[in-house]
Amino acid sequence: MARTTSDIVIGATPARIMDVIADFDDYPSWATGVKVAEVVSAGADRPEQVHFELEAAPIRDQYDLGYVWDGDRSVTWHLVERGSMLTSMDGSYELEPVGD
């Protein structure tokens, strides 16, 4: 299992960053290989399950991710409907304000 971790500083509030993360309709315009990102089920504030169609050579697959949102602090996701190639996918974003 591969695991990656990175830290970046973004000149925006955590709320604005979470709004971009939750804007799945826009993913095909900026997320490499994502051809479709369609909300399957919406929660009270943000999507709970999203269907993806990915074409990122050599991977071509369809799968659904389930999301758990903790306000503007964090979001975690996991594979709920596996594809033909992907058998596992877990991840998270954790946001912390720094300075101004």
Short mmCIF file of N, CA, C and O in Angstrom, two decimals:
data_model
loop_
_atom_site.label_atom_id
_atom_site.label_comp_id
_atom_site.label_asym_id
_atom_site.label_seq_id
_atom_site.Cartn_x
_atom_site.Cartn_y
_atom_site.Cartn_z
N MET A 1 0.83 -1.16 0.00
CA MET A 1 0.00 0.00 0.00
C MET A 1 0.89 1.24 0.00
O MET A 1 1.78 1.38 0.81
N ALA A 2 0.62 2.15 -0.92
CA ALA A 2 1.36 3.40 -1.00
C ALA A 2 0.73 4.43 -0.08
O ALA A 2 -0.49 4.47 0.08
N ARG A 3 1.56 5.24 0.52
CA ARG A 3 1.07 6.30 1.41
C ARG A 3 1.90 7.54 1.13
O ARG A 3 3.12 7.48 1.08
N THR A 4 1.22 8.66 0.95
CA THR A 4 1.92 9.92 0.75
C THR A 4 1.39 10.96 1.73
O THR A 4 0.24 10.91 2.13
N THR A 5 2.26 11.88 2.08
CA THR A 5 1.91 12.98 2.97
C THR A 5 2.60 14.23 2.47
O THR A 5 3.76 14.17 2.04
N SER A 6 1.90 15.35 2.52
CA SER A 6 2.54 16.61 2.16
C SER A 6 1.86 17.75 2.89
O SER A 6 0.72 17.62 3.33
N ASP A 7 2.56 18.85 3.03
CA ASP A 7 2.04 20.06 3.65
C ASP A 7 2.21 21.20 2.66
O ASP A 7 3.26 21.32 2.03
N ILE A 8 1.17 22.02 2.52
CA ILE A 8 1.27 23.21 1.70
C ILE A 8 0.57 24.36 2.41
O ILE A 8 -0.29 24.13 3.27
N VAL A 9 0.94 25.58 2.07
CA VAL A 9 0.28 26.77 2.59
C VAL A 9 -0.47 27.41 1.44
O VAL A 9 0.10 27.66 0.37
N ILE A 10 -1.76 27.65 1.65
CA ILE A 10 -2.63 28.23 0.64
C ILE A 10 -3.16 29.55 1.18
O ILE A 10 -3.61 29.62 2.32
N GLY A 11 -3.10 30.58 0.36
CA GLY A 11 -3.56 31.91 0.77
C GLY A 11 -5.06 32.04 0.72
O GLY A 11 -5.59 32.82 -0.07
N ALA A 12 -5.76 31.25 1.52
CA ALA A 12 -7.22 31.30 1.59
C ALA A 12 -7.65 30.76 2.95
O ALA A 12 -6.90 30.07 3.62
N THR A 13 -8.87 31.08 3.31
CA THR A 13 -9.39 30.58 4.59
C THR A 13 -9.70 29.09 4.48
O THR A 13 -9.96 28.58 3.38
N PRO A 14 -9.70 28.37 5.60
CA PRO A 14 -10.11 26.97 5.56
C PRO A 14 -11.50 26.78 4.95
O PRO A 14 -11.72 25.82 4.20
N ALA A 15 -12.43 27.69 5.21
CA ALA A 15 -13.78 27.57 4.66
C ALA A 15 -13.74 27.63 3.13
O ALA A 15 -14.41 26.84 2.45
N ARG A 16 -12.97 28.54 2.58
CA ARG A 16 -12.86 28.67 1.12
C ARG A 16 -12.20 27.43 0.52
O ARG A 16 -12.62 26.93 -0.53
N ILE A 17 -11.18 26.91 1.17
CA ILE A 17 -10.49 25.71 0.68
C ILE A 17 -11.45 24.53 0.68
O ILE A 17 -11.53 23.77 -0.29
N MET A 18 -12.22 24.36 1.75
CA MET A 18 -13.19 23.26 1.81
C MET A 18 -14.27 23.42 0.74
O MET A 18 -14.73 22.43 0.18
N ASP A 19 -14.65 24.64 0.44
CA ASP A 19 -15.63 24.86 -0.63
C ASP A 19 -15.09 24.35 -1.97
O ASP A 19 -15.82 23.75 -2.76
N VAL A 20 -13.82 24.59 -2.23
CA VAL A 20 -13.21 24.10 -3.48
C VAL A 20 -13.13 22.58 -3.47
O VAL A 20 -13.45 21.92 -4.46
N ILE A 21 -12.71 22.00 -2.34
CA ILE A 21 -12.63 20.54 -2.24
C ILE A 21 -14.00 19.91 -2.47
O ILE A 21 -14.11 18.87 -3.12
N ALA A 22 -15.06 20.53 -1.97
CA ALA A 22 -16.42 19.98 -2.06
C ALA A 22 -17.10 20.26 -3.40
O ALA A 22 -18.18 19.73 -3.66
N ASP A 23 -16.47 21.05 -4.26
CA ASP A 23 -17.06 21.40 -5.56
C ASP A 23 -16.71 20.32 -6.60
O ASP A 23 -15.92 20.55 -7.51
N PHE A 24 -17.31 19.16 -6.45
CA PHE A 24 -16.97 18.01 -7.29
C PHE A 24 -17.32 18.24 -8.76
O PHE A 24 -16.65 17.70 -9.64
N ASP A 25 -18.33 19.05 -9.05
CA ASP A 25 -18.68 19.33 -10.44
C ASP A 25 -17.51 19.94 -11.20
O ASP A 25 -17.41 19.78 -12.41
N ASP A 26 -16.64 20.64 -10.49
CA ASP A 26 -15.52 21.32 -11.14
C ASP A 26 -14.26 20.45 -11.27
O ASP A 26 -13.33 20.83 -11.97
N TYR A 27 -14.23 19.28 -10.63
CA TYR A 27 -13.03 18.44 -10.66
C TYR A 27 -12.51 18.15 -12.07
O TYR A 27 -11.30 18.20 -12.29
N PRO A 28 -13.38 17.82 -13.04
CA PRO A 28 -12.84 17.52 -14.38
C PRO A 28 -12.04 18.67 -15.00
O PRO A 28 -11.20 18.44 -15.86
N SER A 29 -12.26 19.89 -14.55
CA SER A 29 -11.53 21.03 -15.12
C SER A 29 -10.13 21.19 -14.54
O SER A 29 -9.30 21.86 -15.14
N TRP A 30 -9.86 20.57 -13.38
CA TRP A 30 -8.54 20.76 -12.78
C TRP A 30 -7.87 19.50 -12.25
O TRP A 30 -6.65 19.48 -12.08
N ALA A 31 -8.61 18.45 -11.99
CA ALA A 31 -8.02 17.23 -11.42
C ALA A 31 -7.61 16.29 -12.57
O ALA A 31 -8.47 15.79 -13.30
N THR A 32 -6.33 16.10 -12.72
CA THR A 32 -5.79 15.30 -13.83
C THR A 32 -6.43 13.92 -13.89
O THR A 32 -6.45 13.20 -12.90
N GLY A 33 -6.96 13.59 -15.05
CA GLY A 33 -7.53 12.27 -15.29
C GLY A 33 -8.99 12.12 -14.91
O GLY A 33 -9.62 11.16 -15.33
N VAL A 34 -9.54 13.02 -14.12
CA VAL A 34 -10.93 12.91 -13.71
C VAL A 34 -11.82 13.39 -14.86
O VAL A 34 -11.78 14.55 -15.25
N LYS A 35 -12.60 12.48 -15.41
CA LYS A 35 -13.52 12.80 -16.51
C LYS A 35 -14.91 13.11 -15.98
O LYS A 35 -15.63 13.91 -16.56
N VAL A 36 -15.31 12.44 -14.88
CA VAL A 36 -16.62 12.65 -14.26
C VAL A 36 -16.44 12.62 -12.76
O VAL A 36 -15.74 11.75 -12.23
N ALA A 37 -17.08 13.56 -12.07
CA ALA A 37 -17.18 13.56 -10.61
C ALA A 37 -18.62 13.98 -10.32
O ALA A 37 -18.96 15.15 -10.43
N GLU A 38 -19.44 13.00 -9.99
CA GLU A 38 -20.88 13.24 -9.86
C GLU A 38 -21.35 12.86 -8.45
O GLU A 38 -21.13 11.73 -8.00
N VAL A 39 -22.00 13.79 -7.78
CA VAL A 39 -22.50 13.53 -6.43
C VAL A 39 -23.61 12.50 -6.49
O VAL A 39 -24.58 12.66 -7.22
N VAL A 40 -23.43 11.41 -5.73
CA VAL A 40 -24.42 10.34 -5.65
C VAL A 40 -25.39 10.61 -4.50
O VAL A 40 -26.59 10.42 -4.63
N SER A 41 -24.84 11.03 -3.36
CA SER A 41 -25.69 11.39 -2.22
C SER A 41 -25.10 12.61 -1.52
O SER A 41 -23.90 12.70 -1.31
N ALA A 42 -26.00 13.52 -1.20
CA ALA A 42 -25.59 14.76 -0.54
C ALA A 42 -25.91 14.69 0.94
O ALA A 42 -26.95 14.16 1.33
N GLY A 43 -25.02 15.23 1.74
CA GLY A 43 -25.27 15.33 3.16
C GLY A 43 -25.94 16.66 3.46
O GLY A 43 -26.37 17.37 2.55
N ALA A 44 -26.01 17.02 4.70
CA ALA A 44 -26.65 18.28 5.10
C ALA A 44 -25.92 19.47 4.51
O ALA A 44 -26.55 20.42 4.05
N ASP A 45 -24.58 19.44 4.52
CA ASP A 45 -23.80 20.57 4.04
C ASP A 45 -22.96 20.26 2.80
O ASP A 45 -22.78 21.11 1.95
N ARG A 46 -22.45 19.02 2.75
CA ARG A 46 -21.53 18.66 1.67
C ARG A 46 -21.79 17.22 1.23
O ARG A 46 -22.39 16.44 1.96
N PRO A 47 -21.31 16.85 0.05
CA PRO A 47 -21.56 15.50 -0.48
C PRO A 47 -21.04 14.38 0.43
O PRO A 47 -19.98 14.52 1.05
N GLU A 48 -21.80 13.29 0.49
CA GLU A 48 -21.39 12.12 1.27
C GLU A 48 -20.84 11.00 0.39
O GLU A 48 -20.05 10.19 0.85
N GLN A 49 -21.29 10.93 -0.87
CA GLN A 49 -20.78 9.91 -1.79
C GLN A 49 -20.69 10.52 -3.18
O GLN A 49 -21.59 11.21 -3.63
N VAL A 50 -19.55 10.24 -3.85
CA VAL A 50 -19.30 10.81 -5.18
C VAL A 50 -18.82 9.70 -6.11
O VAL A 50 -17.97 8.89 -5.73
N HIS A 51 -19.39 9.66 -7.31
CA HIS A 51 -18.98 8.71 -8.35
C HIS A 51 -17.93 9.39 -9.23
O HIS A 51 -18.12 10.52 -9.68
N PHE A 52 -16.83 8.68 -9.46
CA PHE A 52 -15.75 9.19 -10.30
C PHE A 52 -15.55 8.28 -11.51
O PHE A 52 -15.67 7.06 -11.40
N GLU A 53 -15.21 8.89 -12.64
CA GLU A 53 -14.72 8.17 -13.81
C GLU A 53 -13.36 8.75 -14.10
O GLU A 53 -13.21 9.95 -14.30
N LEU A 54 -12.36 7.87 -14.07
CA LEU A 54 -10.96 8.27 -14.16
C LEU A 54 -10.34 7.70 -15.43
O LEU A 54 -10.51 6.51 -15.73
N GLU A 55 -9.62 8.55 -16.14
CA GLU A 55 -8.82 8.13 -17.28
C GLU A 55 -7.45 8.77 -17.14
O GLU A 55 -7.22 9.87 -17.60
N ALA A 56 -6.56 8.06 -16.45
CA ALA A 56 -5.20 8.53 -16.22
C ALA A 56 -4.27 7.37 -16.57
O ALA A 56 -4.00 6.52 -15.72
N ALA A 57 -3.84 7.35 -17.81
CA ALA A 57 -3.05 6.22 -18.32
C ALA A 57 -1.98 5.81 -17.32
O ALA A 57 -1.30 6.67 -16.77
N PRO A 58 -1.88 4.55 -17.03
CA PRO A 58 -2.57 3.41 -17.63
C PRO A 58 -3.88 3.02 -16.91
O PRO A 58 -4.47 2.01 -17.21
N ILE A 59 -4.32 3.85 -15.97
CA ILE A 59 -5.52 3.52 -15.20
C ILE A 59 -6.76 4.13 -15.86
O ILE A 59 -6.80 5.32 -16.16
N ARG A 60 -7.75 3.29 -16.02
CA ARG A 60 -9.07 3.73 -16.49
C ARG A 60 -10.08 2.99 -15.63
O ARG A 60 -10.12 1.76 -15.65
N ASP A 61 -10.85 3.72 -14.86
CA ASP A 61 -11.71 3.05 -13.89
C ASP A 61 -12.89 3.95 -13.50
O ASP A 61 -12.89 5.14 -13.78
N GLN A 62 -13.87 3.33 -12.86
CA GLN A 62 -15.01 4.02 -12.27
C GLN A 62 -15.13 3.52 -10.83
O GLN A 62 -14.98 2.33 -10.58
N TYR A 63 -15.41 4.43 -9.90
CA TYR A 63 -15.50 4.06 -8.50
C TYR A 63 -16.26 5.14 -7.74
O TYR A 63 -16.44 6.24 -8.26
N ASP A 64 -16.70 4.83 -6.54
CA ASP A 64 -17.37 5.80 -5.67
C ASP A 64 -16.57 5.97 -4.39
O ASP A 64 -16.08 4.98 -3.82
N LEU A 65 -16.46 7.21 -3.94
CA LEU A 65 -15.82 7.51 -2.67
C LEU A 65 -16.86 8.04 -1.70
O LEU A 65 -17.75 8.81 -2.09
N GLY A 66 -16.74 7.63 -0.44
CA GLY A 66 -17.56 8.15 0.63
C GLY A 66 -16.78 9.19 1.41
O GLY A 66 -15.59 9.00 1.67
N TYR A 67 -17.43 10.28 1.76
CA TYR A 67 -16.77 11.40 2.43
C TYR A 67 -17.37 11.66 3.80
O TYR A 67 -18.58 11.57 3.99
N VAL A 68 -16.48 12.02 4.75
CA VAL A 68 -16.89 12.44 6.09
C VAL A 68 -16.24 13.80 6.33
O VAL A 68 -15.01 13.91 6.31
N TRP A 69 -17.07 14.80 6.54
CA TRP A 69 -16.62 16.17 6.70
C TRP A 69 -16.67 16.57 8.17
O TRP A 69 -17.63 16.29 8.86
N ASP A 70 -15.63 17.24 8.64
CA ASP A 70 -15.60 17.81 9.99
C ASP A 70 -15.50 19.32 9.84
O ASP A 70 -14.41 19.90 9.96
N GLY A 71 -16.64 19.92 9.51
CA GLY A 71 -16.68 21.37 9.31
C GLY A 71 -15.65 21.81 8.29
O GLY A 71 -15.53 21.21 7.23
N ASP A 72 -14.89 22.85 8.63
CA ASP A 72 -13.82 23.34 7.76
C ASP A 72 -12.45 22.87 8.26
O ASP A 72 -11.43 23.40 7.84
N ARG A 73 -12.45 21.87 9.15
CA ARG A 73 -11.21 21.37 9.72
C ARG A 73 -10.61 20.20 8.94
O ARG A 73 -9.41 20.14 8.74
N SER A 74 -11.48 19.26 8.50
CA SER A 74 -10.93 18.09 7.81
C SER A 74 -12.01 17.39 7.00
O SER A 74 -13.21 17.58 7.23
N VAL A 75 -11.55 16.59 6.06
CA VAL A 75 -12.43 15.70 5.31
C VAL A 75 -11.65 14.41 5.09
O VAL A 75 -10.45 14.43 4.82
N THR A 76 -12.32 13.30 5.28
CA THR A 76 -11.73 12.00 4.99
C THR A 76 -12.57 11.31 3.93
O THR A 76 -13.75 11.60 3.78
N TRP A 77 -11.94 10.41 3.19
CA TRP A 77 -12.68 9.65 2.19
C TRP A 77 -12.17 8.23 2.13
O TRP A 77 -11.05 7.93 2.55
N HIS A 78 -13.06 7.35 1.64
CA HIS A 78 -12.71 5.94 1.48
C HIS A 78 -13.51 5.37 0.32
O HIS A 78 -14.56 5.89 -0.05
N LEU A 79 -13.00 4.31 -0.25
CA LEU A 79 -13.64 3.66 -1.38
C LEU A 79 -14.88 2.90 -0.90
O LEU A 79 -14.78 2.06 -0.01
N VAL A 80 -16.05 3.22 -1.47
CA VAL A 80 -17.28 2.53 -1.08
C VAL A 80 -17.82 1.65 -2.21
O VAL A 80 -18.54 0.71 -1.94
N GLU A 81 -17.50 1.99 -3.43
CA GLU A 81 -17.85 1.17 -4.59
C GLU A 81 -16.58 1.02 -5.40
O GLU A 81 -16.15 1.95 -6.07
N ARG A 82 -15.97 -0.16 -5.31
CA ARG A 82 -14.69 -0.34 -5.98
C ARG A 82 -14.87 -0.47 -7.48
O ARG A 82 -15.93 -0.83 -7.98
N GLY A 83 -13.81 -0.14 -8.17
CA GLY A 83 -13.80 -0.23 -9.61
C GLY A 83 -13.17 -1.53 -10.05
O GLY A 83 -12.97 -2.45 -9.25
N SER A 84 -12.84 -1.61 -11.31
CA SER A 84 -12.22 -2.82 -11.83
C SER A 84 -10.74 -2.88 -11.49
O SER A 84 -10.17 -3.96 -11.37
N MET A 85 -10.12 -1.72 -11.28
CA MET A 85 -8.70 -1.69 -10.94
C MET A 85 -8.46 -1.29 -9.49
O MET A 85 -7.62 -1.86 -8.82
N LEU A 86 -9.18 -0.27 -9.03
CA LEU A 86 -8.97 0.21 -7.67
C LEU A 86 -9.66 -0.70 -6.66
O LEU A 86 -10.84 -1.00 -6.79
N THR A 87 -8.91 -1.13 -5.68
CA THR A 87 -9.47 -2.00 -4.64
C THR A 87 -9.45 -1.34 -3.27
O THR A 87 -10.06 -1.83 -2.34
N SER A 88 -8.73 -0.20 -3.17
CA SER A 88 -8.66 0.50 -1.90
C SER A 88 -8.24 1.94 -2.17
O SER A 88 -7.40 2.19 -3.03
N MET A 89 -8.86 2.87 -1.46
CA MET A 89 -8.45 4.26 -1.52
C MET A 89 -8.98 4.96 -0.28
O MET A 89 -10.18 5.01 -0.06
N ASP A 90 -8.08 5.43 0.53
CA ASP A 90 -8.41 6.19 1.73
C ASP A 90 -7.55 7.44 1.73
O ASP A 90 -6.39 7.40 1.31
N GLY A 91 -8.11 8.53 2.23
CA GLY A 91 -7.32 9.75 2.30
C GLY A 91 -7.98 10.78 3.17
O GLY A 91 -9.08 10.59 3.67
N SER A 92 -7.27 11.88 3.33
CA SER A 92 -7.83 12.97 4.13
C SER A 92 -7.11 14.27 3.81
O SER A 92 -5.97 14.28 3.35
N TYR A 93 -7.81 15.36 4.06
CA TYR A 93 -7.23 16.70 4.09
C TYR A 93 -7.50 17.23 5.48
O TYR A 93 -8.64 17.16 5.96
N GLU A 94 -6.47 17.77 6.11
CA GLU A 94 -6.61 18.40 7.42
C GLU A 94 -6.13 19.84 7.29
O GLU A 94 -5.00 20.08 6.87
N LEU A 95 -7.00 20.78 7.61
CA LEU A 95 -6.70 22.20 7.42
C LEU A 95 -6.45 22.88 8.75
O LEU A 95 -7.19 22.68 9.70
N GLU A 96 -5.40 23.68 8.79
CA GLU A 96 -5.07 24.45 9.97
C GLU A 96 -4.74 25.88 9.54
O GLU A 96 -3.87 26.06 8.69
N PRO A 97 -5.42 26.87 10.10
CA PRO A 97 -5.06 28.25 9.76
C PRO A 97 -3.67 28.59 10.28
O PRO A 97 -3.26 28.14 11.35
N VAL A 98 -2.92 29.36 9.48
CA VAL A 98 -1.59 29.82 9.90
C VAL A 98 -1.53 31.32 9.71
O VAL A 98 -1.79 31.83 8.64
N GLY A 99 -1.20 32.04 10.75
CA GLY A 99 -1.07 33.49 10.66
C GLY A 99 -2.31 34.16 10.12
O GLY A 99 -3.43 33.76 10.41
N ASP A 100 -2.08 35.18 9.30
CA ASP A 100 -3.20 35.91 8.70
C ASP A 100 -3.55 35.31 7.37
O ASP A 100 -4.37 35.72 6.65
#
